[in-house]
Amino acid sequence: MGVIEDLADALARDVLEAQAELGDDRFYEKMSKVLGELSPTTQEAFMTSVRVRLAEKRGRDFLARMLAAKRSGGAAPQAPRGPDSGH
């Protein structure tokens, strides 16, 4: 990664970690606005890192629930369906 991506990713990691302490699960949106006022490039790199990290967390949570359901004999959770997924 380049300097912008490295800095934005480190900030994204810290912001997502701080959200629980702040009690604001959308704090990253406020941070994005702060960044965008000075550097739209940094803002986009930050938001990319946030989206990737949130998606990875959601994926891991879904995997854990699937495995728990399989191991306990319970019903498997449904995967989200997108509006145009065709599934």
CSV table of N, CA and C in Angstrom, one decimal:
chain,number,residue,atom,x,y,z
A,1,MET,N,0.8,-1.2,0.0
A,1,MET,CA,0.0,0.0,0.0
A,1,MET,C,0.9,1.2,0.0
A,2,GLY,N,0.3,2.3,-0.4
A,2,GLY,CA,1.0,3.6,-0.4
A,2,GLY,C,0.7,4.3,0.9
A,3,VAL,N,1.4,5.5,1.1
A,3,VAL,CA,1.3,6.2,2.3
A,3,VAL,C,-0.2,6.6,2.6
A,4,ILE,N,-1.0,7.0,1.7
A,4,ILE,CA,-2.3,7.4,1.9
A,4,ILE,C,-3.1,6.2,2.4
A,5,GLU,N,-3.0,5.1,1.7
A,5,GLU,CA,-3.8,3.9,2.1
A,5,GLU,C,-3.3,3.4,3.5
A,6,ASP,N,-2.0,3.4,3.7
A,6,ASP,CA,-1.6,3.0,5.1
A,6,ASP,C,-2.1,3.8,6.2
A,7,LEU,N,-2.0,5.1,6.0
A,7,LEU,CA,-2.6,6.0,7.0
A,7,LEU,C,-4.1,5.9,7.2
A,8,ALA,N,-4.8,5.9,6.1
A,8,ALA,CA,-6.2,5.7,6.1
A,8,ALA,C,-6.7,4.4,6.8
A,9,ASP,N,-6.0,3.4,6.5
A,9,ASP,CA,-6.3,2.1,7.0
A,9,ASP,C,-6.1,2.0,8.5
A,10,ALA,N,-5.0,2.6,9.0
A,10,ALA,CA,-4.7,2.7,10.4
A,10,ALA,C,-5.7,3.5,11.1
A,11,LEU,N,-6.1,4.6,10.5
A,11,LEU,CA,-7.2,5.4,11.1
A,11,LEU,C,-8.5,4.7,11.1
A,12,ALA,N,-8.8,4.0,10.1
A,12,ALA,CA,-10.1,3.2,10.0
A,12,ALA,C,-10.1,2.2,11.1
A,13,ARG,N,-9.0,1.5,11.3
A,13,ARG,CA,-8.9,0.5,12.4
A,13,ARG,C,-9.2,1.1,13.7
A,14,ASP,N,-8.5,2.3,14.0
A,14,ASP,CA,-8.7,3.0,15.3
A,14,ASP,C,-10.1,3.5,15.5
A,15,VAL,N,-10.7,4.0,14.4
A,15,VAL,CA,-12.1,4.6,14.5
A,15,VAL,C,-13.1,3.5,14.7
A,16,LEU,N,-13.0,2.4,14.0
A,16,LEU,CA,-13.9,1.2,14.2
A,16,LEU,C,-13.8,0.7,15.6
A,17,GLU,N,-12.6,0.6,16.2
A,17,GLU,CA,-12.4,0.2,17.5
A,17,GLU,C,-12.9,1.1,18.5
A,18,ALA,N,-12.9,2.4,18.3
A,18,ALA,CA,-13.3,3.5,19.2
A,18,ALA,C,-14.9,3.6,19.2
A,19,GLN,N,-15.5,3.1,18.2
A,19,GLN,CA,-17.0,3.3,18.1
A,19,GLN,C,-17.7,2.7,19.3
A,20,ALA,N,-17.3,1.5,19.7
A,20,ALA,CA,-18.0,0.9,20.9
A,20,ALA,C,-17.8,1.8,22.1
A,21,GLU,N,-16.6,2.3,22.4
A,21,GLU,CA,-16.4,3.2,23.5
A,21,GLU,C,-17.2,4.5,23.4
A,22,LEU,N,-17.3,5.0,22.2
A,22,LEU,CA,-18.1,6.2,22.0
A,22,LEU,C,-19.6,6.0,22.0
A,23,GLY,N,-20.0,4.7,21.8
A,23,GLY,CA,-21.4,4.4,21.8
A,23,GLY,C,-22.1,4.9,20.5
A,24,ASP,N,-21.3,5.0,19.4
A,24,ASP,CA,-21.8,5.5,18.1
A,24,ASP,C,-21.3,4.6,17.0
A,25,ASP,N,-22.2,3.7,16.5
A,25,ASP,CA,-21.8,2.8,15.5
A,25,ASP,C,-21.7,3.4,14.1
A,26,ARG,N,-22.0,4.7,14.0
A,26,ARG,CA,-21.8,5.3,12.7
A,26,ARG,C,-20.7,6.5,12.8
A,27,PHE,N,-19.9,6.4,13.8
A,27,PHE,CA,-18.9,7.4,14.0
A,27,PHE,C,-18.0,7.6,12.8
A,28,TYR,N,-17.8,6.5,12.1
A,28,TYR,CA,-16.9,6.5,11.0
A,28,TYR,C,-17.4,7.5,9.9
A,29,GLU,N,-18.7,7.7,9.8
A,29,GLU,CA,-19.3,8.6,8.9
A,29,GLU,C,-18.9,10.1,9.2
A,30,LYS,N,-18.9,10.4,10.5
A,30,LYS,CA,-18.5,11.7,11.0
A,30,LYS,C,-17.0,11.9,10.7
A,31,MET,N,-16.2,10.9,10.9
A,31,MET,CA,-14.8,11.0,10.6
A,31,MET,C,-14.5,11.2,9.1
A,32,SER,N,-15.3,10.5,8.3
A,32,SER,CA,-15.2,10.7,6.9
A,32,SER,C,-15.5,12.1,6.4
A,33,LYS,N,-16.4,12.8,7.1
A,33,LYS,CA,-16.7,14.2,6.7
A,33,LYS,C,-15.5,15.1,7.1
A,34,VAL,N,-14.9,14.8,8.3
A,34,VAL,CA,-13.8,15.6,8.7
A,34,VAL,C,-12.7,15.4,7.7
A,35,LEU,N,-12.4,14.2,7.3
A,35,LEU,CA,-11.3,14.0,6.3
A,35,LEU,C,-11.6,14.6,4.9
A,36,GLY,N,-12.9,14.5,4.5
A,36,GLY,CA,-13.3,15.0,3.2
A,36,GLY,C,-13.1,16.5,3.1
A,37,GLU,N,-13.2,17.2,4.2
A,37,GLU,CA,-13.1,18.7,4.1
A,37,GLU,C,-11.7,19.1,3.7
A,38,LEU,N,-10.7,18.3,4.0
A,38,LEU,CA,-9.3,18.6,3.7
A,38,LEU,C,-8.7,17.8,2.5
A,39,SER,N,-9.1,16.5,2.5
A,39,SER,CA,-8.6,15.6,1.5
A,39,SER,C,-9.6,14.5,1.1
A,40,PRO,N,-10.2,14.8,0.0
A,40,PRO,CA,-11.1,13.8,-0.6
A,40,PRO,C,-10.4,12.4,-0.9
A,41,THR,N,-9.2,12.5,-1.3
A,41,THR,CA,-8.4,11.3,-1.5
A,41,THR,C,-8.3,10.5,-0.3
A,42,THR,N,-7.9,11.1,0.8
A,42,THR,CA,-7.8,10.4,2.1
A,42,THR,C,-9.1,9.9,2.6
A,43,GLN,N,-10.2,10.7,2.3
A,43,GLN,CA,-11.5,10.3,2.7
A,43,GLN,C,-11.9,9.0,2.0
A,44,GLU,N,-11.7,8.9,0.7
A,44,GLU,CA,-12.0,7.7,0.0
A,44,GLU,C,-11.2,6.5,0.4
A,45,ALA,N,-9.9,6.7,0.7
A,45,ALA,CA,-9.1,5.6,1.1
A,45,ALA,C,-9.6,5.1,2.5
A,46,PHE,N,-10.0,6.1,3.4
A,46,PHE,CA,-10.5,5.7,4.7
A,46,PHE,C,-11.8,4.9,4.6
A,47,MET,N,-12.7,5.4,3.7
A,47,MET,CA,-14.0,4.7,3.6
A,47,MET,C,-13.8,3.4,3.0
A,48,THR,N,-12.9,3.2,2.1
A,48,THR,CA,-12.6,1.9,1.5
A,48,THR,C,-12.2,0.9,2.6
A,49,SER,N,-11.3,1.4,3.4
A,49,SER,CA,-10.8,0.6,4.5
A,49,SER,C,-11.9,0.2,5.5
A,50,VAL,N,-12.8,1.2,5.8
A,50,VAL,CA,-13.9,1.0,6.7
A,50,VAL,C,-14.8,-0.1,6.1
A,51,ARG,N,-15.2,0.1,4.8
A,51,ARG,CA,-16.1,-0.9,4.2
A,51,ARG,C,-15.5,-2.3,4.2
A,52,VAL,N,-14.3,-2.4,3.8
A,52,VAL,CA,-13.6,-3.7,3.8
A,52,VAL,C,-13.6,-4.3,5.2
A,53,ARG,N,-13.3,-3.6,6.2
A,53,ARG,CA,-13.2,-4.1,7.5
A,53,ARG,C,-14.6,-4.5,8.1
A,54,LEU,N,-15.6,-3.6,7.8
A,54,LEU,CA,-17.0,-4.0,8.2
A,54,LEU,C,-17.5,-5.2,7.5
A,55,ALA,N,-17.2,-5.3,6.2
A,55,ALA,CA,-17.6,-6.5,5.4
A,55,ALA,C,-16.9,-7.8,5.9
A,56,GLU,N,-15.7,-7.7,6.3
A,56,GLU,CA,-14.9,-8.8,6.8
A,56,GLU,C,-15.5,-9.3,8.1
A,57,LYS,N,-15.8,-8.3,9.0
A,57,LYS,CA,-16.5,-8.6,10.3
A,57,LYS,C,-17.8,-9.3,10.1
A,58,ARG,N,-18.6,-8.7,9.2
A,58,ARG,CA,-19.9,-9.3,8.9
A,58,ARG,C,-19.8,-10.7,8.4
A,59,GLY,N,-18.8,-10.9,7.5
A,59,GLY,CA,-18.6,-12.3,6.9
A,59,GLY,C,-18.1,-13.3,8.0
A,60,ARG,N,-17.3,-12.8,8.9
A,60,ARG,CA,-16.8,-13.7,10.0
A,60,ARG,C,-18.0,-14.0,11.0
A,61,ASP,N,-18.8,-13.1,11.2
A,61,ASP,CA,-20.0,-13.3,12.1
A,61,ASP,C,-20.9,-14.3,11.5
A,62,PHE,N,-21.1,-14.2,10.2
A,62,PHE,CA,-22.0,-15.1,9.5
A,62,PHE,C,-21.4,-16.5,9.5
A,63,LEU,N,-20.1,-16.6,9.2
A,63,LEU,CA,-19.4,-17.9,9.3
A,63,LEU,C,-19.6,-18.6,10.7
A,64,ALA,N,-19.4,-17.8,11.7
A,64,ALA,CA,-19.5,-18.3,13.1
A,64,ALA,C,-20.9,-18.8,13.3
A,65,ARG,N,-21.9,-18.1,12.9
A,65,ARG,CA,-23.3,-18.5,13.1
A,65,ARG,C,-23.6,-19.8,12.3
A,66,MET,N,-23.1,-19.8,11.1
A,66,MET,CA,-23.3,-21.1,10.2
A,66,MET,C,-22.7,-22.3,10.9
A,67,LEU,N,-21.5,-22.1,11.4
A,67,LEU,CA,-20.8,-23.2,12.1
A,67,LEU,C,-21.5,-23.6,13.4
A,68,ALA,N,-21.9,-22.6,14.1
A,68,ALA,CA,-22.7,-22.9,15.4
A,68,ALA,C,-24.0,-23.7,15.1
A,69,ALA,N,-24.7,-23.3,14.0
A,69,ALA,CA,-25.9,-23.9,13.7
A,69,ALA,C,-25.6,-25.4,13.2
A,70,LYS,N,-24.6,-25.6,12.4
A,70,LYS,CA,-24.3,-26.9,12.0
A,70,LYS,C,-23.9,-27.8,13.2
A,71,ARG,N,-23.1,-27.3,14.0
A,71,ARG,CA,-22.6,-28.1,15.2
A,71,ARG,C,-23.7,-28.4,16.2
A,72,SER,N,-24.7,-27.5,16.3
A,72,SER,CA,-25.7,-27.7,17.3
A,72,SER,C,-27.0,-28.4,16.7
A,73,GLY,N,-27.0,-28.5,15.4
A,73,GLY,CA,-28.1,-29.1,14.7
A,73,GLY,C,-29.2,-28.1,14.5
A,74,GLY,N,-29.0,-26.9,14.7
A,74,GLY,CA,-30.0,-25.8,14.6
A,74,GLY,C,-30.1,-25.4,13.1
A,75,ALA,N,-31.1,-24.4,13.0
A,75,ALA,CA,-31.3,-23.9,11.6
A,75,ALA,C,-30.2,-22.9,11.2
A,76,ALA,N,-29.8,-23.0,10.0
A,76,ALA,CA,-28.7,-22.2,9.5
A,76,ALA,C,-29.3,-20.8,9.3
A,77,PRO,N,-28.5,-19.7,9.5
A,77,PRO,CA,-29.0,-18.4,9.3
A,77,PRO,C,-29.1,-18.1,7.8
A,78,GLN,N,-30.0,-17.3,7.4
A,78,GLN,CA,-30.1,-16.9,6.0
A,78,GLN,C,-29.1,-15.9,5.6
A,79,ALA,N,-28.5,-16.1,4.4
A,79,ALA,CA,-27.6,-15.1,3.9
A,79,ALA,C,-28.5,-13.9,3.4
A,80,PRO,N,-28.0,-12.7,3.5
A,80,PRO,CA,-28.7,-11.5,3.0
A,80,PRO,C,-28.9,-11.6,1.5
A,81,ARG,N,-30.0,-11.1,1.1
A,81,ARG,CA,-30.2,-11.1,-0.4
A,81,ARG,C,-30.2,-9.7,-0.9
A,82,GLY,N,-29.4,-9.4,-1.9
A,82,GLY,CA,-29.4,-8.1,-2.5
A,82,GLY,C,-30.6,-7.8,-3.3
A,83,PRO,N,-30.9,-6.6,-3.6
A,83,PRO,CA,-32.1,-6.2,-4.4
A,83,PRO,C,-32.0,-6.7,-5.8
A,84,ASP,N,-30.8,-6.9,-6.3
A,84,ASP,CA,-30.7,-7.4,-7.7
A,84,ASP,C,-29.9,-8.7,-7.8
A,85,SER,N,-29.9,-9.5,-6.7
A,85,SER,CA,-29.1,-10.7,-6.7
A,85,SER,C,-29.7,-11.8,-7.5
A,86,GLY,N,-31.0,-11.8,-7.7
A,86,GLY,CA,-31.6,-12.9,-8.5
A,86,GLY,C,-31.7,-14.2,-7.7
A,87,HIS,N,-31.4,-14.2,-6.4
A,87,HIS,CA,-31.5,-15.4,-5.6
A,87,HIS,C,-32.7,-15.4,-4.8
